[in-house]
mmCIF file of C-alpha atoms and ligand atoms in Angstrom:
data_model
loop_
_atom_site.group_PDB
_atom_site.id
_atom_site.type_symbol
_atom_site.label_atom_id
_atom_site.label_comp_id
_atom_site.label_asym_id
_atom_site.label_seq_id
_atom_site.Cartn_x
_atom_site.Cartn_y
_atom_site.Cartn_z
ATOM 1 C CA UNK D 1 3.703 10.193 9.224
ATOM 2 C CA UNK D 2 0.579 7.781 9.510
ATOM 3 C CA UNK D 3 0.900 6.106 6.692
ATOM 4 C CA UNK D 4 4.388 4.163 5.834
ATOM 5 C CA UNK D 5 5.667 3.320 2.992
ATOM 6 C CA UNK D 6 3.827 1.175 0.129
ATOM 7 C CA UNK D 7 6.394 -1.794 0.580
ATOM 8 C CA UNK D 8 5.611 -1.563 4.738
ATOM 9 C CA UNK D 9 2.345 -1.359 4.218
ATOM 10 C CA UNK D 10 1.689 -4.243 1.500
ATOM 11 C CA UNK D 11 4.354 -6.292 3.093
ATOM 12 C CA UNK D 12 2.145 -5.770 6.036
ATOM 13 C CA UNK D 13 -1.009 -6.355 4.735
ATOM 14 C CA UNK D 14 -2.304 -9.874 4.367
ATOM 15 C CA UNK D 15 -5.095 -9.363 1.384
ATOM 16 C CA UNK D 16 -5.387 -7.398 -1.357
ATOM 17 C CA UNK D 17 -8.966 -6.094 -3.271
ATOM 18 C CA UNK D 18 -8.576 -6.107 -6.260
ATOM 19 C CA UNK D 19 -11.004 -4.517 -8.959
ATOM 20 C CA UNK D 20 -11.750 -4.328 -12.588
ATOM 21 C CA UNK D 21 -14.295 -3.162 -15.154
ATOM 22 C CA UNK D 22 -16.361 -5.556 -17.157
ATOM 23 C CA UNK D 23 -16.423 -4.415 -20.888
ATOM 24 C CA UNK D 24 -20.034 -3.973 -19.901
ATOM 25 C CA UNK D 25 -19.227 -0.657 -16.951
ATOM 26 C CA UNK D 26 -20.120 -3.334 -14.629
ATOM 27 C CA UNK D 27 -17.154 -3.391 -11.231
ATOM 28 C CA UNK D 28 -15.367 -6.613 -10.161
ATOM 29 C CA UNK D 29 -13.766 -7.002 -7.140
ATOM 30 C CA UNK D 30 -12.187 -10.171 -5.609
ATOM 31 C CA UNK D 31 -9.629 -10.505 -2.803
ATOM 32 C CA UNK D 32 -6.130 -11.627 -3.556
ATOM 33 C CA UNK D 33 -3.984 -13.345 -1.265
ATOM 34 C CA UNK D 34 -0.501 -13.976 -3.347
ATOM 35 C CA UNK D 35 0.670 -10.181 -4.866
ATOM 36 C CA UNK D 36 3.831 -8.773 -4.171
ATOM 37 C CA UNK D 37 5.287 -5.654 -4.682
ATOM 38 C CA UNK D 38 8.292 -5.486 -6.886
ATOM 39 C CA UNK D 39 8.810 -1.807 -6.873
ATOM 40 C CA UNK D 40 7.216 1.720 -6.484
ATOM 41 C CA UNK D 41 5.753 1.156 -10.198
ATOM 42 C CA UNK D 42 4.937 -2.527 -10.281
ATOM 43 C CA UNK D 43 2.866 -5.287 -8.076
ATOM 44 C CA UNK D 44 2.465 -8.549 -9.306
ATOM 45 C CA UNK D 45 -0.732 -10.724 -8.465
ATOM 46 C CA UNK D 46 -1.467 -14.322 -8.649
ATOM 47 C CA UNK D 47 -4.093 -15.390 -10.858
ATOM 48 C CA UNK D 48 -4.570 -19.012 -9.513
ATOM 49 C CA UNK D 49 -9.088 -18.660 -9.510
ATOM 50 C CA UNK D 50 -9.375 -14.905 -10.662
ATOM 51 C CA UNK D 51 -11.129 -16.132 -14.473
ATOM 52 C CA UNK D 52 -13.499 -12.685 -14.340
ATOM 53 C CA UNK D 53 -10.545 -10.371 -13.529
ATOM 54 C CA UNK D 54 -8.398 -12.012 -16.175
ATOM 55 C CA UNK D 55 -11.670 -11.651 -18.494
ATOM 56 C CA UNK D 56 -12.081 -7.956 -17.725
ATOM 57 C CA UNK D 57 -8.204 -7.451 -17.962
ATOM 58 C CA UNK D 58 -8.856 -8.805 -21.334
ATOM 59 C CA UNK D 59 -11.229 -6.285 -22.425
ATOM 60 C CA UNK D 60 -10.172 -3.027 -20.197
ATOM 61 C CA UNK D 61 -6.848 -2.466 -18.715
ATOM 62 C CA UNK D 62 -7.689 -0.109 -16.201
ATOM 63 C CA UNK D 63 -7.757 -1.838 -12.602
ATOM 64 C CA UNK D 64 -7.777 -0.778 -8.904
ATOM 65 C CA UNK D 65 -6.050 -2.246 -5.931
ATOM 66 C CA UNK D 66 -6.473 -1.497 -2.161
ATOM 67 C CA UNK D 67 -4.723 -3.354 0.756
ATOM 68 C CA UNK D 68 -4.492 -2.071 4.236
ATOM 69 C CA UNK D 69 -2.798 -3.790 7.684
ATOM 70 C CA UNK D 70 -5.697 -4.327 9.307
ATOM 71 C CA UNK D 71 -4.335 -3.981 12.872
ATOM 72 C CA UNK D 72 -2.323 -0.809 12.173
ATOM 73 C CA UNK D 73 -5.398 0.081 9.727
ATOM 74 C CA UNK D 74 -3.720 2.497 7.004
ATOM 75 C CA UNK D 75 -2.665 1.091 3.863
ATOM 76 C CA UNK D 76 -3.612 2.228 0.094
ATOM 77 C CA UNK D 77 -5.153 2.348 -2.861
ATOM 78 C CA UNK D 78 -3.166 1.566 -6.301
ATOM 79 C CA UNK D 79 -4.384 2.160 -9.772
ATOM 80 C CA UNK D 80 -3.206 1.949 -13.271
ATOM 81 C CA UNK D 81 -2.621 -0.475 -16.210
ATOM 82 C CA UNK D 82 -2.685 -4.009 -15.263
ATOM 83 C CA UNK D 83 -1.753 -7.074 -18.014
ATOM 84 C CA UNK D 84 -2.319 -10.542 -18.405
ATOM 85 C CA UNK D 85 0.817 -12.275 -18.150
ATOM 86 C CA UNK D 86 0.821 -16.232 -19.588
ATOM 87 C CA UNK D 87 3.147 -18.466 -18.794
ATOM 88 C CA UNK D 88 4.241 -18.511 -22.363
ATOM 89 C CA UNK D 89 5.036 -15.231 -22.125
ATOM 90 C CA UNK D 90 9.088 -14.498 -21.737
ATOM 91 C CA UNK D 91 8.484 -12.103 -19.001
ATOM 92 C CA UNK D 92 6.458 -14.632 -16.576
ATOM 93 C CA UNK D 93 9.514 -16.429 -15.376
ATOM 94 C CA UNK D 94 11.156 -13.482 -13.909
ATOM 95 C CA UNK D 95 7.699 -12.030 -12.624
ATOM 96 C CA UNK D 96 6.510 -15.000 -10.716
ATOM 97 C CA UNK D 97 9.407 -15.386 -8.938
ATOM 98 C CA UNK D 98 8.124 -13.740 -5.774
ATOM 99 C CA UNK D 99 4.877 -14.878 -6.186
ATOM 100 C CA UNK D 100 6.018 -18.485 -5.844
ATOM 101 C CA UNK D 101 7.935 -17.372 -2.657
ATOM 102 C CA UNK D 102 4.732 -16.893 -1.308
ATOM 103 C CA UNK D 103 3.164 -20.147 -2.368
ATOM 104 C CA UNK D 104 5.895 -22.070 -1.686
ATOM 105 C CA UNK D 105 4.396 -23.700 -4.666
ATOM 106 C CA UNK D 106 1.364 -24.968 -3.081
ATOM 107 C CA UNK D 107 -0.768 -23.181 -6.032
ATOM 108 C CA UNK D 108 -0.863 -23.448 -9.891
ATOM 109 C CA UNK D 109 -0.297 -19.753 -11.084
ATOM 110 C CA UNK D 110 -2.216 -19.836 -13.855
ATOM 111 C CA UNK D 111 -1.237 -16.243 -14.815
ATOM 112 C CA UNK D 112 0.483 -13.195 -13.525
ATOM 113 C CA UNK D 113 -1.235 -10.048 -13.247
ATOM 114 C CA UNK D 114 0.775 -7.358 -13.629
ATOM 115 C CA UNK D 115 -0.586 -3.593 -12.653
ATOM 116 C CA UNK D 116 1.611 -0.212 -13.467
ATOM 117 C CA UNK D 117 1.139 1.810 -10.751
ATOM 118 C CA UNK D 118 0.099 5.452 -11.954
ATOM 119 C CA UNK D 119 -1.570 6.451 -8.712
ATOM 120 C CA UNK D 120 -0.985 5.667 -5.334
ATOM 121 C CA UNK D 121 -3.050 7.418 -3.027
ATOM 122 C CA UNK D 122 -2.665 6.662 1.403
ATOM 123 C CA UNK D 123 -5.559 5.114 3.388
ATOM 124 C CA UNK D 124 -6.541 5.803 6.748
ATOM 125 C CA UNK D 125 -8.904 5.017 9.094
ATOM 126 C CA UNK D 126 -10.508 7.703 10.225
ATOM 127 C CA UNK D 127 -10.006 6.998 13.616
ATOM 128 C CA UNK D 128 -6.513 8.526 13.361
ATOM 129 C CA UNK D 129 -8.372 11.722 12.799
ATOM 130 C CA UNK D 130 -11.408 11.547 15.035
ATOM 131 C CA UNK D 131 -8.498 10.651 18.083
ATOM 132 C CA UNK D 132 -5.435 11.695 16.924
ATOM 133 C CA UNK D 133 -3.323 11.174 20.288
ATOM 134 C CA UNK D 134 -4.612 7.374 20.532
ATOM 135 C CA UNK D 135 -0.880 5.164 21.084
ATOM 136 C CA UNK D 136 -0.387 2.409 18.432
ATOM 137 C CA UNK D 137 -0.791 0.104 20.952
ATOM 138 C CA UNK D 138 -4.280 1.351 22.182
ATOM 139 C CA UNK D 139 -5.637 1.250 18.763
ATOM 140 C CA UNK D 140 -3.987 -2.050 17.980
ATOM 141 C CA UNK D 141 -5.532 -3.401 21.223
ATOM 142 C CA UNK D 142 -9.285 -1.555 20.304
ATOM 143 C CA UNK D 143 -8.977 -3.755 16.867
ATOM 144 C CA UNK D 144 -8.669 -6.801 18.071
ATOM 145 C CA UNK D 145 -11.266 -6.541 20.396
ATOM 146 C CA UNK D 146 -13.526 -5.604 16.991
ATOM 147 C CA UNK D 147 -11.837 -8.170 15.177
ATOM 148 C CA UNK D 148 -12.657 -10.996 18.241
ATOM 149 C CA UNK D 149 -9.086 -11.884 17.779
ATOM 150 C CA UNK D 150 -9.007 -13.323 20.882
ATOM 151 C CA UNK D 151 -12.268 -15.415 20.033
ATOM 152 C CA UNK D 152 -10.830 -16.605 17.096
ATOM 153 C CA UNK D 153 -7.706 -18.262 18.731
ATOM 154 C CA UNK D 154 -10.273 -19.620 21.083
ATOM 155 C CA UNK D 155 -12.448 -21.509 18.662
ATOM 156 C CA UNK D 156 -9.239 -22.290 16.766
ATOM 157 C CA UNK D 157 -8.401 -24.300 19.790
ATOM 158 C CA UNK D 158 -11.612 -26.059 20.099
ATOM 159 C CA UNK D 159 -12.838 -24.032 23.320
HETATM 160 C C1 LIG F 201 -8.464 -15.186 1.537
HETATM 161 C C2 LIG F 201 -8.523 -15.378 0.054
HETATM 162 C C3 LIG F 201 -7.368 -15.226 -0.694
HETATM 163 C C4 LIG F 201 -7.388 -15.413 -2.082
HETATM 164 N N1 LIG F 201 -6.251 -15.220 -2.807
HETATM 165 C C5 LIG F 201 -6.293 -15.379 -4.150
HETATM 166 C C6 LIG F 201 -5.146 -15.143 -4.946
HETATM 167 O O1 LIG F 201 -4.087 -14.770 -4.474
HETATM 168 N N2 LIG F 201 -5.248 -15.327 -6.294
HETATM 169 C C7 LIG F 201 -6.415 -15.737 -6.888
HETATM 170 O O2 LIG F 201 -6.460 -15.891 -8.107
HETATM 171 N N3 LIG F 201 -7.514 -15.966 -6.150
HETATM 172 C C8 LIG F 201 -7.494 -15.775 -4.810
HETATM 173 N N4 LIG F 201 -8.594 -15.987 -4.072
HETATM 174 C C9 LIG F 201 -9.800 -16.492 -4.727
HETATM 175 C C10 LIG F 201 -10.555 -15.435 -5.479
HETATM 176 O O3 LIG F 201 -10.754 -14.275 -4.707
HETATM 177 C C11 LIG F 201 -11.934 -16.021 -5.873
HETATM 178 O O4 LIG F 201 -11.748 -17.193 -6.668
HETATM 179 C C12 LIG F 201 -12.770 -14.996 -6.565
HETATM 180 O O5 LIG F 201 -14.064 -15.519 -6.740
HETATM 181 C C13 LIG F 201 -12.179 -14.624 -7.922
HETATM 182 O O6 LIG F 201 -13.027 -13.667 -8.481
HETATM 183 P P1 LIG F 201 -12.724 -13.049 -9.886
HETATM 184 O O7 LIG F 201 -12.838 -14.136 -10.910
HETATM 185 O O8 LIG F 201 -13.793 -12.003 -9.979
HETATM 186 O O9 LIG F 201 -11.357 -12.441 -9.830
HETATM 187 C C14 LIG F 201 -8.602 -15.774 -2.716
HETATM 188 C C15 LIG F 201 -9.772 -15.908 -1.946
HETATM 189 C C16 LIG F 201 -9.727 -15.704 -0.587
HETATM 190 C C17 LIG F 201 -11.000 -15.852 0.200
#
């Protein structure tokens, strides 16, 4: 099995995409940082600067998440209802919980997004196909040369 479970992979995955519908048909999609999983049915997301995905949520409940590890590269795509939960709301204080685990509280949550999960379809690069014997190791090693990780820690250091 490629892929792993959804709580592997989005523990293991450091973004999420996140995407709406306008209430004119026209797609949103904005990455997300603070979401959490909370069970097979139900992630939770941050809204601390997402004022067009709240908007759309407004309007059309439909919404679409993807996440992937990006060194393992599999992941997947979510999709269902998602809601607009205030802080006024009696079920925020129990939802932002893990949210503000994440945060540590650094961030105003202005809102949590709540998405049903209907769907939940695996992603896969399609590397795993096109060389199926490649270790883990080798194609952890082949991303990070794509990535520059190593160039990255450089210039992080000033060098
Ligand atoms: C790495 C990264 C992580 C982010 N994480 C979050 C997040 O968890 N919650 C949030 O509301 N905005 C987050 N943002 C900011 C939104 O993606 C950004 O404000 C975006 O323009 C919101 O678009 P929207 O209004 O279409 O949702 C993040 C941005 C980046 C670059």
């Amino acid at each position: 099995m490629i892929v792993r479970s959804i709580a592997s992979e989005a523990e293991a995955s450091v973004l999420c995409w996140f995407a709406t519908v306008s209430p004119k048909g026209i797609p949103n999609v904005s990455p997300k940082e603070v979401f959490a999983l909370l069970d097979e049915k139900s992630l939770v997301v941050a809204d601390i600067a997402s004022p067009n995905t709240v908007r759309n949520l407004q309007h059309n409940v439909q919404a679409c998440v993807s996440f992937i590890d990006v060194f393992r590269q599999t992941g997947y795509k979510l999709a269902g209802q998602a809601r607009v939960i205030p802080p006024q709301d009696d079920q925020f204080g129990a939802l932002v919980d893990p949210l503000i685990d994440i945060t540590q509280g650094h961030f105003n949550i202005r809102n949590v997004i709540h998405l049903h999960i209907e769907t939940a379809s695996p992603i896969v690069a399609p590397s795993y196909r096109v060389f199926p014997d490649k270790s883990l190791s080798d194609r952890i090693a082949g991303v990070l040369q794509v990535y520059r990780v190593k160039d990255a820690e450089r210039m992080s250091r000033g060098g």
